Amino acid sequence: MFRCDMATVGPAMFQFVDKDGDGSLTVDEIIDAMGQKKLVEFVKGVKCPVLLRLFQEEESLMRKAFKQIDKDNSGHIDEDEWMNFLYGVQVKE
Ligand SMILES: [Ca+2]
């Protein structure tokens, strides 16, 4: 069975969502990405069910999740926080 390759998929997604390319994600960037067909297709293609679920969440849930991902409360998520979060939810699969 094809396994979700989070080490590759995680950073690729980060870059996709980081629209302005400043190396961090704001909640608006994430919510904006959630509505994009291109991202949904990408997520479906990489076979990481956890990501598909994440990006189909309600906006309000995503805002809550964002606060948990943003460990240092800086208002944006850097790549370390992003990957820690993805590995964390993947373990719970
Ligand atoms: Ca950004």
XYZ file of N, CA, C and O and ligand atoms in Angstrom, residues 14 17-26 29 76-77, ligand 1:
57
model
N 3.447 23.361 2.273
C 3.808 24.613 2.932
C 4.078 25.689 1.880
O 3.583 26.810 1.967
N 0.869 26.830 0.151
C 0.003 27.681 0.978
C 0.653 29.042 1.233
O -0.035 30.056 1.340
N 1.983 29.058 1.305
C 2.706 30.301 1.561
C 2.734 31.154 0.296
O 3.723 31.253 -0.407
N 1.631 31.821 0.081
C 1.397 32.541 -1.169
C 2.395 33.673 -1.397
O 2.860 33.881 -2.511
N 2.690 34.417 -0.322
C 3.604 35.543 -0.502
C 5.069 35.136 -0.338
O 5.965 35.964 -0.434
N 5.298 33.836 -0.071
C 6.650 33.302 -0.056
C 7.559 33.857 1.028
O 8.772 33.870 0.875
N 6.979 34.278 2.161
C 7.827 34.843 3.210
C 8.285 33.788 4.223
O 8.905 34.117 5.225
N 7.975 32.520 3.963
C 8.459 31.450 4.838
C 7.606 31.218 6.074
O 8.002 30.483 6.971
N 6.445 31.840 6.111
C 5.521 31.579 7.210
C 4.087 31.618 6.696
O 3.793 32.251 5.679
N 3.219 30.923 7.412
C 1.815 30.852 7.004
C 0.944 31.632 7.977
O 1.052 31.452 9.188
N 0.089 32.474 7.432
C -0.914 33.135 8.265
C -2.212 32.342 8.153
O -2.385 31.545 7.229
N -3.795 32.866 4.833
C -3.196 32.110 3.728
C -3.738 30.682 3.705
O -4.017 30.122 2.641
N 1.787 33.503 13.121
C 2.045 32.784 11.864
C 2.766 31.479 12.161
O 3.343 31.296 13.233
N 2.706 30.590 11.198
C 3.260 29.253 11.372
C 4.519 29.134 10.525
O 4.477 29.395 9.316
Ca 3.285 33.743 4.132
